[in-house]
PDB file of C-alpha atoms in Angstrom:
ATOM      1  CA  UNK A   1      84.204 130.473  14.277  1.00 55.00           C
ATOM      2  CA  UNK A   2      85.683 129.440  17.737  1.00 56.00           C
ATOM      3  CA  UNK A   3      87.160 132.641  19.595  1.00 60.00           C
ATOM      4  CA  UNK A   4      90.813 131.966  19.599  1.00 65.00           C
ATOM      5  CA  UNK A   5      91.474 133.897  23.367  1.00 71.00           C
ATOM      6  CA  UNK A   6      89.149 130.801  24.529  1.00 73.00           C
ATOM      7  CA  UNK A   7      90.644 127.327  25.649  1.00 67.00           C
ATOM      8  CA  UNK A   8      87.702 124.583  24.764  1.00 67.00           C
ATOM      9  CA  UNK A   9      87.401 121.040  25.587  1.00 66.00           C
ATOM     10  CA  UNK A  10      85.957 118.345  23.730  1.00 71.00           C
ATOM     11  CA  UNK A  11      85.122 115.484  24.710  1.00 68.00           C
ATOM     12  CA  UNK A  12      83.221 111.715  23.435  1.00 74.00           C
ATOM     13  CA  UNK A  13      81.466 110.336  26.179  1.00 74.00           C
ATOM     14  CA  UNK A  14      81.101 106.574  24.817  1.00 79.00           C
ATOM     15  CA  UNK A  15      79.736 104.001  27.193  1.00 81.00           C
ATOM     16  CA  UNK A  16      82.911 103.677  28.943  1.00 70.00           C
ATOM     17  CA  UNK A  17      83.040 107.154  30.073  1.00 66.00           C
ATOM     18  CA  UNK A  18      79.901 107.239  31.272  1.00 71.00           C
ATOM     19  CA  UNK A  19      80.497 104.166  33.344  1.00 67.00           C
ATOM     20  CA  UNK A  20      83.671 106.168  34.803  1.00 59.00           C
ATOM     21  CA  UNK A  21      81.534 109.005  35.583  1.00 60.00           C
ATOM     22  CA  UNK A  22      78.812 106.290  37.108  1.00 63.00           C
ATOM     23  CA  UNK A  23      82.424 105.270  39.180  1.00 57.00           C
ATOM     24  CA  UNK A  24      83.312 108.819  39.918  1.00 54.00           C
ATOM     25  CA  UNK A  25      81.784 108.970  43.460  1.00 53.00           C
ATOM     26  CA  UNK A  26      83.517 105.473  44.389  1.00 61.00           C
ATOM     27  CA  UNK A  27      86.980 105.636  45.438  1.00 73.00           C
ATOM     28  CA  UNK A  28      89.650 106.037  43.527  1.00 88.00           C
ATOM     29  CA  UNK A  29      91.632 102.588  42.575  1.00 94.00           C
ATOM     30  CA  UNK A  30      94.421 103.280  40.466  1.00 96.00           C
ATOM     31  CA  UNK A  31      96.587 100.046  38.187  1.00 96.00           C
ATOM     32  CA  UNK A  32      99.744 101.066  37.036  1.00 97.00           C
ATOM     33  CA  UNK A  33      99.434  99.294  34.491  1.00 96.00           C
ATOM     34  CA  UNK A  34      96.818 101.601  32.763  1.00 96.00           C
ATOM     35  CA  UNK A  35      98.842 104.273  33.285  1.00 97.00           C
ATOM     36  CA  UNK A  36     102.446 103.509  32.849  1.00 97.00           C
ATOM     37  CA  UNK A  37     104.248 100.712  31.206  1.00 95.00           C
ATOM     38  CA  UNK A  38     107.614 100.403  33.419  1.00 96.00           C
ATOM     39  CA  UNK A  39     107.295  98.963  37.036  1.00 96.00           C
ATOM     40  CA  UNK A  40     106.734 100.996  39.714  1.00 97.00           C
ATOM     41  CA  UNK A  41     108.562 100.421  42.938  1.00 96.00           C
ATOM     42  CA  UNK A  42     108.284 101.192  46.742  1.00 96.00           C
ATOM     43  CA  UNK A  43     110.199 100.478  49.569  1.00 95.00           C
ATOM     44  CA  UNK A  44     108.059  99.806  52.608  1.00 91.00           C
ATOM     45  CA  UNK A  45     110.319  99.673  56.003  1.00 89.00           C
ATOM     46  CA  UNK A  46     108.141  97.377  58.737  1.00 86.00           C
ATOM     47  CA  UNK A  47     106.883 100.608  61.114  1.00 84.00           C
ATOM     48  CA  UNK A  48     105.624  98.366  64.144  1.00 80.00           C
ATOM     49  CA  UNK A  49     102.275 100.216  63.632  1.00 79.00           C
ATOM     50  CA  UNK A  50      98.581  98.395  63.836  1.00 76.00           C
ATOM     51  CA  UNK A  51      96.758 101.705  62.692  1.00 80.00           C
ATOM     52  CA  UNK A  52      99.105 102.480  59.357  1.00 86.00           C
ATOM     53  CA  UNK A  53     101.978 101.200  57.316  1.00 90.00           C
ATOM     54  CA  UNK A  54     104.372 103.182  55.107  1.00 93.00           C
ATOM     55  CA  UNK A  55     105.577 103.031  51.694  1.00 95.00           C
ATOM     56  CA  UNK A  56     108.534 105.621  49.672  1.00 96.00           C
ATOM     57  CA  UNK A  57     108.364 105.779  45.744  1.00 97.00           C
ATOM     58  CA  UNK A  58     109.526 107.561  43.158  1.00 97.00           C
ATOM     59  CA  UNK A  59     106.647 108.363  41.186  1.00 98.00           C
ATOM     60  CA  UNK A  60     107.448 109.558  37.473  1.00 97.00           C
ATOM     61  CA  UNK A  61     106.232 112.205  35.897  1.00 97.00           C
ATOM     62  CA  UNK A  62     104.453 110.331  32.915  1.00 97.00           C
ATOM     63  CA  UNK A  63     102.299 108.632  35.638  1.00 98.00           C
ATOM     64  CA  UNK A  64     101.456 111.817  37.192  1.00 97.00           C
ATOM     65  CA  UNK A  65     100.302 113.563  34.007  1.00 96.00           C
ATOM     66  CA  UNK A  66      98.353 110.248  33.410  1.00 96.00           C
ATOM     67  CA  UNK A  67      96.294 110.013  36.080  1.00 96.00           C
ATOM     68  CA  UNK A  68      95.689 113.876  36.368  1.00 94.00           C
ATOM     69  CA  UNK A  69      94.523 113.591  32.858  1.00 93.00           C
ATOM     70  CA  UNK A  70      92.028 111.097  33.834  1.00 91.00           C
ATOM     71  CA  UNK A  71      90.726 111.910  37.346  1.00 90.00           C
ATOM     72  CA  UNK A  72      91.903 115.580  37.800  1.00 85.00           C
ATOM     73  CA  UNK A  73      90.827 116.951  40.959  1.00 80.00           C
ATOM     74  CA  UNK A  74      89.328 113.688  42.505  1.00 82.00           C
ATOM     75  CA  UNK A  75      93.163 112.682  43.298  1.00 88.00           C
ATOM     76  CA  UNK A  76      93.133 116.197  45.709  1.00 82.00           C
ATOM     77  CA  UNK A  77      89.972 115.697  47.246  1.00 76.00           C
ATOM     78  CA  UNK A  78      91.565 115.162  50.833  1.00 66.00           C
ATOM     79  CA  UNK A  79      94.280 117.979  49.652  1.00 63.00           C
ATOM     80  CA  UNK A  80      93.550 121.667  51.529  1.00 50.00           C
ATOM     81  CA  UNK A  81      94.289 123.302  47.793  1.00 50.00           C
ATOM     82  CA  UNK A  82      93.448 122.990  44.356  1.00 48.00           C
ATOM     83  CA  UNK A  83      95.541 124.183  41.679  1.00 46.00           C
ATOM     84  CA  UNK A  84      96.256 128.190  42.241  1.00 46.00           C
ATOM     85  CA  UNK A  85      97.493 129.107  38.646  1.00 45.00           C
ATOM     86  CA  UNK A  86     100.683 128.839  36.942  1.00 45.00           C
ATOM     87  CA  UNK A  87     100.589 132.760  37.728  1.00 49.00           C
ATOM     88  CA  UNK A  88     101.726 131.896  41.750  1.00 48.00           C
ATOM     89  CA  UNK A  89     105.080 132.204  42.209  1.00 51.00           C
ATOM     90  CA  UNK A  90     105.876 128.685  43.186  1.00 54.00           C
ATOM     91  CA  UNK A  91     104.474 127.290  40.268  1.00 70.00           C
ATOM     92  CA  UNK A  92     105.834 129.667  37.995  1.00 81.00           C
ATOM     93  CA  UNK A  93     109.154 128.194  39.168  1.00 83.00           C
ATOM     94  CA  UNK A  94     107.879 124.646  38.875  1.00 87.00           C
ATOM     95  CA  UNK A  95     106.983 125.140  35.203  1.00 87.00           C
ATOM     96  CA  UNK A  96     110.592 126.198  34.608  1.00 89.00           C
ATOM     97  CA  UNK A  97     112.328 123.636  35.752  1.00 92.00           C
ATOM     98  CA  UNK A  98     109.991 121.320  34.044  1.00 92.00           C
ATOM     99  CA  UNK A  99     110.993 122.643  30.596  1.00 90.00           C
ATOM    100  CA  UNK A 100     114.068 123.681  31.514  1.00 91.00           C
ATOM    101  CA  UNK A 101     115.760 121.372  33.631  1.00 94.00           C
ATOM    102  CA  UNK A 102     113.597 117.873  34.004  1.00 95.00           C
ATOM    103  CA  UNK A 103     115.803 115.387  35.016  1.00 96.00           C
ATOM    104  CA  UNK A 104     116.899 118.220  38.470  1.00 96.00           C
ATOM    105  CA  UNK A 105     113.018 117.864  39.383  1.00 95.00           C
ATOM    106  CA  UNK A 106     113.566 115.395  41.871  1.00 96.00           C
ATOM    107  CA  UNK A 107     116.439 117.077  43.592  1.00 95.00           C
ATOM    108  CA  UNK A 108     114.691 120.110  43.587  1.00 92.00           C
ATOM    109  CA  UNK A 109     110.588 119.324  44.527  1.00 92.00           C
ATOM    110  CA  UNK A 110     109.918 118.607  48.125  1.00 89.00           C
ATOM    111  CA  UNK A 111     107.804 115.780  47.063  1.00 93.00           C
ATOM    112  CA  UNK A 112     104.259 114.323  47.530  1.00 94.00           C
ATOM    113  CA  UNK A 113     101.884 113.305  50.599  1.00 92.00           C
ATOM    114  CA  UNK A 114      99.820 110.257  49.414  1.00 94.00           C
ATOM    115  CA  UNK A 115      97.583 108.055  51.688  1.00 92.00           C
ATOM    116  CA  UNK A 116      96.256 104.625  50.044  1.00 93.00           C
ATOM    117  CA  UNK A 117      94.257 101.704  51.885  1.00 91.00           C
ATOM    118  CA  UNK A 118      96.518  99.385  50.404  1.00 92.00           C
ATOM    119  CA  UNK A 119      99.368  98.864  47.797  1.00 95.00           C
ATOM    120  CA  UNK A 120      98.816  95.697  45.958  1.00 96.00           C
ATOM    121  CA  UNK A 121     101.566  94.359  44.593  1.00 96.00           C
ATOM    122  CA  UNK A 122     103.023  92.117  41.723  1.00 96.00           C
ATOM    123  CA  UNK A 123     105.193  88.646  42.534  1.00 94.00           C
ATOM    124  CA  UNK A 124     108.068  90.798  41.561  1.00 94.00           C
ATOM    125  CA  UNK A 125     107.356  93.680  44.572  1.00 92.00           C
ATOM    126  CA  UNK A 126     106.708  96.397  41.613  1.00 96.00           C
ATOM    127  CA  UNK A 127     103.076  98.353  42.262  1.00 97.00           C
ATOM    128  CA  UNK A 128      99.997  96.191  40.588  1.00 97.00           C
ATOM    129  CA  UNK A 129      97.536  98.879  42.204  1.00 97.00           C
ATOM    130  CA  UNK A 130      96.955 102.052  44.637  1.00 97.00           C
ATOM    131  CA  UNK A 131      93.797 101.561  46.325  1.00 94.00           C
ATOM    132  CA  UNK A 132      91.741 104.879  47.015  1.00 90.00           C
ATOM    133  CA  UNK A 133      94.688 106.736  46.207  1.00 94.00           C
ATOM    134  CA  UNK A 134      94.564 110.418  47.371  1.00 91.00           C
ATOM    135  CA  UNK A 135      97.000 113.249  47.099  1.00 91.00           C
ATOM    136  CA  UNK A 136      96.904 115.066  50.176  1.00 89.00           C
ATOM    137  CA  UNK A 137     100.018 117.399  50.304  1.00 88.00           C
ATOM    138  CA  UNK A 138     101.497 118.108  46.784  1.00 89.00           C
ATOM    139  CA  UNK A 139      98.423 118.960  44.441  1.00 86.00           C
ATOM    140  CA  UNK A 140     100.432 122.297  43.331  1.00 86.00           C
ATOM    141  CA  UNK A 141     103.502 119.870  42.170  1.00 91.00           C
ATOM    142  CA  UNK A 142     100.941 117.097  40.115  1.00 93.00           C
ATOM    143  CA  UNK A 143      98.716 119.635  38.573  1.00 90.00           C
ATOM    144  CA  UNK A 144     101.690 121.336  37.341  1.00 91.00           C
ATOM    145  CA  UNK A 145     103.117 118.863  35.772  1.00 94.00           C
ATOM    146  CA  UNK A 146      99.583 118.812  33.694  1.00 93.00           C
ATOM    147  CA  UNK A 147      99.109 122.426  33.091  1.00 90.00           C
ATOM    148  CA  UNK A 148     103.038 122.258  32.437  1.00 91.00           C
ATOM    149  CA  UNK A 149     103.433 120.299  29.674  1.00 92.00           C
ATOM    150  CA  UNK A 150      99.639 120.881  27.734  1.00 90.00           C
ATOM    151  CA  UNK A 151     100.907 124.773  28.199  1.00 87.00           C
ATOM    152  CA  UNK A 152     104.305 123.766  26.404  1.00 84.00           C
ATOM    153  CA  UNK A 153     102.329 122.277  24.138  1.00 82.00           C
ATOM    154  CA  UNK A 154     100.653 125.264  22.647  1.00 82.00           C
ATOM    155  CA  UNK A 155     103.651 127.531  22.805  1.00 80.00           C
ATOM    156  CA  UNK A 156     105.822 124.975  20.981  1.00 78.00           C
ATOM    157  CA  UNK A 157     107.816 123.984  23.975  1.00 79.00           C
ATOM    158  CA  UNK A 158     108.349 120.826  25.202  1.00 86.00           C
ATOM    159  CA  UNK A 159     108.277 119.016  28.802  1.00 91.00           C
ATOM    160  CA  UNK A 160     110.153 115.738  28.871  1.00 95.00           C
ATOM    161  CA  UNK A 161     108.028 114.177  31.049  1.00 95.00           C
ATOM    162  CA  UNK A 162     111.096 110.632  30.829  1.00 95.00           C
ATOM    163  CA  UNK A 163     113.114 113.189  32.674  1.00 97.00           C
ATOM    164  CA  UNK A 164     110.692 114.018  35.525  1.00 97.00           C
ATOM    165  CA  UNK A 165     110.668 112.223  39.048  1.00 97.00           C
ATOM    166  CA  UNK A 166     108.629 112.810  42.107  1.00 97.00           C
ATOM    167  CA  UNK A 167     109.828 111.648  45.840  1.00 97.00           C
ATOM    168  CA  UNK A 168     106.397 110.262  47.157  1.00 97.00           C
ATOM    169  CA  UNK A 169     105.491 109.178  50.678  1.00 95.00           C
ATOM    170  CA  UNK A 170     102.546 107.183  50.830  1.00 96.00           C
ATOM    171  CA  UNK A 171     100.424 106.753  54.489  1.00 93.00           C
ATOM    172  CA  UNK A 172      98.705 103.122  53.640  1.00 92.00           C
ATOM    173  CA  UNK A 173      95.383 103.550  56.291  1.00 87.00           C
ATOM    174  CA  UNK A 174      94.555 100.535  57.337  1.00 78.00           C
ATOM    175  CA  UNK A 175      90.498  99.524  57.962  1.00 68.00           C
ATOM    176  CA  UNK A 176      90.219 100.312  62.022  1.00 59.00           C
ATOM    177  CA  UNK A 177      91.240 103.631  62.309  1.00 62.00           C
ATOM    178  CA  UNK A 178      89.080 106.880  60.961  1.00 65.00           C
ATOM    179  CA  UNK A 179      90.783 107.540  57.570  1.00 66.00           C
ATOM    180  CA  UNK A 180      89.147 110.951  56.726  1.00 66.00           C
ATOM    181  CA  UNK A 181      90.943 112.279  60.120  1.00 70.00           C
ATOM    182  CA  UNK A 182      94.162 111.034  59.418  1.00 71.00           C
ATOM    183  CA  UNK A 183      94.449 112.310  55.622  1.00 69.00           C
ATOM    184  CA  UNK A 184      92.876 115.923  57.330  1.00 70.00           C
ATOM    185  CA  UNK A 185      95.468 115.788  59.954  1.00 73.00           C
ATOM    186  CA  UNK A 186      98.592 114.685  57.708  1.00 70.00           C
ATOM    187  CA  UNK A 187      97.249 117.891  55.018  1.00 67.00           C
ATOM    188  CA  UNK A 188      97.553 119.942  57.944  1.00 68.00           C
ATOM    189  CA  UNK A 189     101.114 118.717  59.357  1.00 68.00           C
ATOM    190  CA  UNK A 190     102.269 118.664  55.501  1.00 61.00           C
ATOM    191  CA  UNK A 191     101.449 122.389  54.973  1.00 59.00           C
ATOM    192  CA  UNK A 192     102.723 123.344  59.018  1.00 54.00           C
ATOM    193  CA  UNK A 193     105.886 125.668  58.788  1.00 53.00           C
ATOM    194  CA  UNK A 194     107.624 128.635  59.646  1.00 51.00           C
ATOM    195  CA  UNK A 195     106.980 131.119  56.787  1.00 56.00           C
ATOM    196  CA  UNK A 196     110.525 131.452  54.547  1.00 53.00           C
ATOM    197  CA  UNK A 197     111.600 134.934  53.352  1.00 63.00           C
ATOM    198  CA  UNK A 198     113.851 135.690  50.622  1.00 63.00           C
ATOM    199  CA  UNK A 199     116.610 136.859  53.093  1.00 64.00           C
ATOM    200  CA  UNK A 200     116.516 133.095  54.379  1.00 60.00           C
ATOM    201  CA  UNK A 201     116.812 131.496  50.618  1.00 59.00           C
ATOM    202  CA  UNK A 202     119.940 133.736  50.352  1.00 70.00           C
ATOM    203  CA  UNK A 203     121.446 132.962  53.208  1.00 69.00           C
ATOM    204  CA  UNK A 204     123.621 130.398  52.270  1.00 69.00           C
ATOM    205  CA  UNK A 205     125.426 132.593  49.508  1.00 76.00           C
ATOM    206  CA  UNK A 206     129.036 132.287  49.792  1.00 77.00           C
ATOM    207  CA  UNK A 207     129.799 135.785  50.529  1.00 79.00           C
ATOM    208  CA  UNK A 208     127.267 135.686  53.295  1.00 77.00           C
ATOM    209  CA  UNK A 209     129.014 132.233  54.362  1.00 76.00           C
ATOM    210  CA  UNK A 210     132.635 134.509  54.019  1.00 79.00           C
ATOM    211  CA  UNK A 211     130.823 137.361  56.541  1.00 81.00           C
ATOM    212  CA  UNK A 212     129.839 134.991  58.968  1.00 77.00           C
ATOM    213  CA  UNK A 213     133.312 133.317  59.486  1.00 78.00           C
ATOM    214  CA  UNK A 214     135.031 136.408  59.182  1.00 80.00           C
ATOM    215  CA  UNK A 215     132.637 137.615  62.330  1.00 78.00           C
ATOM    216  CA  UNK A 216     134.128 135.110  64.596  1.00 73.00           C
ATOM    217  CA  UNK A 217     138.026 135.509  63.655  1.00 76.00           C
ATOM    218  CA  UNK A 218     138.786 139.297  63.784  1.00 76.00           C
ATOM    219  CA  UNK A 219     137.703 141.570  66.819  1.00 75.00           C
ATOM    220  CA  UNK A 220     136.208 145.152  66.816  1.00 75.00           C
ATOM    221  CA  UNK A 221     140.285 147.449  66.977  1.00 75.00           C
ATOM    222  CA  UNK A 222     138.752 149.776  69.317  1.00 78.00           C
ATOM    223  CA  UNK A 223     136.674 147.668  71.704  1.00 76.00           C
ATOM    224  CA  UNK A 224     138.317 144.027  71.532  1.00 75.00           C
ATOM    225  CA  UNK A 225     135.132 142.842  71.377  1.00 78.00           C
ATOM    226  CA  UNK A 226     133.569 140.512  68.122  1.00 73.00           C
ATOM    227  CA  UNK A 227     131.280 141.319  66.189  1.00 76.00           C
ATOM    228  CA  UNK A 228     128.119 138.562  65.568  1.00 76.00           C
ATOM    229  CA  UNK A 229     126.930 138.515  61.994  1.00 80.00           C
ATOM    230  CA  UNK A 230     123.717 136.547  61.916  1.00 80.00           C
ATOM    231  CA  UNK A 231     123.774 134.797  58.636  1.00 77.00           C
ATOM    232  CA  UNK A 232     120.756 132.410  59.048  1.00 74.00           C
ATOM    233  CA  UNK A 233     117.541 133.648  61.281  1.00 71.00           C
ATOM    234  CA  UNK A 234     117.785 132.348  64.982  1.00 69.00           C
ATOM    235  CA  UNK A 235     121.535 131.587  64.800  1.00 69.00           C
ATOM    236  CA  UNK A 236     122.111 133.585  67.725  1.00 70.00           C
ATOM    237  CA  UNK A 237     119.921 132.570  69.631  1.00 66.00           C
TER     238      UNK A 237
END
């Protein structure tokens, strides 16, 4: 008998497996079609640039499972992190909102990083095809939308994954300029910031908000003098 404290995965490798392992070290050419059965859209605003274009999409969260199902971690070779366990705080609170609140995913996920050679697409602008499509800031948000909803799965939850949209920007690389720099060097700029602690995600309570305006109205009795509340780091500066 199987232990039942161990996940296993089976799989049939028929002759069209093997030929996408036989593909596996080519790159990665994604149809939307195989993967989703609604168009796809992007808006792509003319940049001026010779070296790269641009594209926005809203990538749902069907097509995301998807193609994590199928390629897994070749989508985040040219990412700086693979997945780091539903355990980290971050993705603990992606989970949740994935079975708890779906359709606020998009207001409250900062999004993907993509780069793509080119976006191929249908007479009617929708996506035919990604070419050598790579995530390269945002693996923690598409692998938990996997582990997410096979998780629910087993614990009798449910993700509605109709619900689920992803702001995407996509970097489209074109031929003369060294691509392998520019995906390092946009992972690096994605995952750039000033380090956020708690005391900043509070900041905007409304009693804090109260405090601040409060500060600037009524002067210290015995001194005449105000008081500064700093509500947000650097304000007074």
């Amino acid at each position: 008998d199987l232990d039942s404290n161990i996940d296993y995965n089976f799989r049939i490798y028929d002759l069209k497996e093997l030929q996408r392992l036989h593909k596996s070290d080519q790159k990665l050419d994604i149809d939307v079609k195989d993967y989703y059965n609604k168009p796809i859209k992007v808006l792509k605003p003319e940049i001026g640039s010779s070296s790269y274009g641009t594209a926005i999409a809203i990538l749902p969260g069907e097509f995301l499972y998807k193609i994590y199902s199928d390629f897994g971690g070749r989508l985040l070779e040219s990412n700086v992190r693979s997945f780091l366990s539903a355990r980290v705080k971050i993705n603990q609170g992606i989970k949740e909102t994935l079975i708890k609140a779906p359709e606020m995913f998009l207001a409250y996920n900062n999004g993907l990083c993509v780069t793509v050679s080119e976006i191929i697409l249908n007479e009617d602008g929708s996506v035919q095809t990604f070419k050598n499509f790579q995530i390269v800031n945002g693996g923690q948000t598409t692998s938990s939308i996997y582990f997410a909803t096979q998780d629910a799965k087993k614990t009798n939850n449910f993700v509605d994954l109709n619900k689920v949209n992803v702001m995407t920007k996509i970097t489209e690389i074109r031929r003369n300029i060294d691509a392998v720099k520019i995906q390092s060097t946009i992972a690096e700029n994605s995952n750039l910031q000033n380090a956020v602690k708690q005391s900043d995600l509070s900041s905007n309570e409304e009693y804090l908000i109260n405090l601040h305006t409060c500060s600037k109205k009524f002067r210290n009795p015995t001194s005449n003098n105000y008081h500064y509340f700093e509500r947000t780091r650097g304000q007074y500066q």
